[in-house]
Coordinates of C-alpha atoms in Angstrom, one line a residue:
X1169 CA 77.4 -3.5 -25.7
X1170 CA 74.9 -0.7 -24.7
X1171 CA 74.1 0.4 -21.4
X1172 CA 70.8 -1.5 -21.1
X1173 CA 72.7 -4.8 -22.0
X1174 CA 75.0 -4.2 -18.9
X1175 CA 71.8 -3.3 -16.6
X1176 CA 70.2 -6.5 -17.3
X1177 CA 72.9 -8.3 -17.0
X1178 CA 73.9 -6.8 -13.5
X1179 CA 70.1 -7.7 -12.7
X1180 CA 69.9 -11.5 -13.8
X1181 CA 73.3 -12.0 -11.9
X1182 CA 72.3 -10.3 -8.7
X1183 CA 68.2 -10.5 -9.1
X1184 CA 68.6 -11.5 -5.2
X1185 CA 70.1 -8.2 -4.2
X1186 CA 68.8 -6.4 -6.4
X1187 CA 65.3 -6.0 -4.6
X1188 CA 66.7 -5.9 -1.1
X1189 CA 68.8 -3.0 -2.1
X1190 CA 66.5 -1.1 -4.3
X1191 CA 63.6 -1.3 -1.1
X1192 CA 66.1 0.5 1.2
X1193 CA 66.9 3.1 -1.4
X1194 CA 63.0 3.7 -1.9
X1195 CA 62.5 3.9 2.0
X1196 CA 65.8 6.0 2.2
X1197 CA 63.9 8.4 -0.2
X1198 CA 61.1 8.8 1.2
X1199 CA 62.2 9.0 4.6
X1200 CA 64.4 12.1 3.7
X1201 CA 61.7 13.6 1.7
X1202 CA 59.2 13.5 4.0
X1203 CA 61.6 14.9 6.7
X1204 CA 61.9 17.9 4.3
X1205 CA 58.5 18.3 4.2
X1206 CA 58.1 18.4 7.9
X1207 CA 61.0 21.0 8.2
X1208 CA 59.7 23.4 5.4
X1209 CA 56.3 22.8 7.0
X1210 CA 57.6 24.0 10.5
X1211 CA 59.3 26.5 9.4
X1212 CA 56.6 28.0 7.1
X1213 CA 54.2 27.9 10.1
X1214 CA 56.8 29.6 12.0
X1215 CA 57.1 32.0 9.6
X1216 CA 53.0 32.7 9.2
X1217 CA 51.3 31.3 12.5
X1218 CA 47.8 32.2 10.7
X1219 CA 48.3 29.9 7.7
X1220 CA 49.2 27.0 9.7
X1221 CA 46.0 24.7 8.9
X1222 CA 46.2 25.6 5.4
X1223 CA 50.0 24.3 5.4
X1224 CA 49.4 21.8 7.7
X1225 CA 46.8 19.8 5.6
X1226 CA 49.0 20.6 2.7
X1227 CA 52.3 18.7 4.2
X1228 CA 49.8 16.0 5.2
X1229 CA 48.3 15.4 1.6
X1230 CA 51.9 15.6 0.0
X1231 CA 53.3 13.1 2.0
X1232 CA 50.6 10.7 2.1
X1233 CA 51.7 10.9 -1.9
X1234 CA 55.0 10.5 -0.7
X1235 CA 54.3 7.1 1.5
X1236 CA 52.2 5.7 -1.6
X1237 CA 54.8 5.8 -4.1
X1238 CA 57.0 4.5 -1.8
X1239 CA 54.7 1.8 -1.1
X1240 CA 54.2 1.1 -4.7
X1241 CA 57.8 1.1 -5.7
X1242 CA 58.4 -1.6 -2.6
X1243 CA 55.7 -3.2 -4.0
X1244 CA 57.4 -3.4 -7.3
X1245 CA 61.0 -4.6 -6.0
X1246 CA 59.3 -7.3 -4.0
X1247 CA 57.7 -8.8 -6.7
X1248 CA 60.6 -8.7 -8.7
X1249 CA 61.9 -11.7 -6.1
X1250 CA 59.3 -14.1 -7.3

């Protein structure tokens, strides 16, 4: 029995779950990456007071790509309920 055998399994027994839990991990994810963001940000204006816009609109347009793969992969677990 392969390993993809056992995942699909595990995912037609606990379908119910499976969505529930894999939401959380997504917003877990993005939650801690966008915090690390945020600190690298600070600190790198910290670091170079002039360059703050610059890094500023930079942490601003990675996380927005952040949220929206979140988004999408929530997206994608709740329509795995259906």
């Amino acid at each position: 029995m392969t390993l993809l055998n056992v995942l699909l399994q595990a995912t037609a027994n606990l379908g119910s779950l499976a969505a529930p839990i894999g939401a959380g991990i997504v917003i877990l994810g993005a939650g801690l990456g966008i915090g690390k963001i945020g600190a690298g940000a600070m600190e790198a204006i910290a670091r170079q007071p002039e360059a703050a816009g610059d890094i500023r609109m930079s942490m601003i347009i990675v996380a927005a790509l952040i949220e929206g793969a979140a988004l999408f992969a929530i997206v994608v677990c709740l329509m795995t309920l259906g």
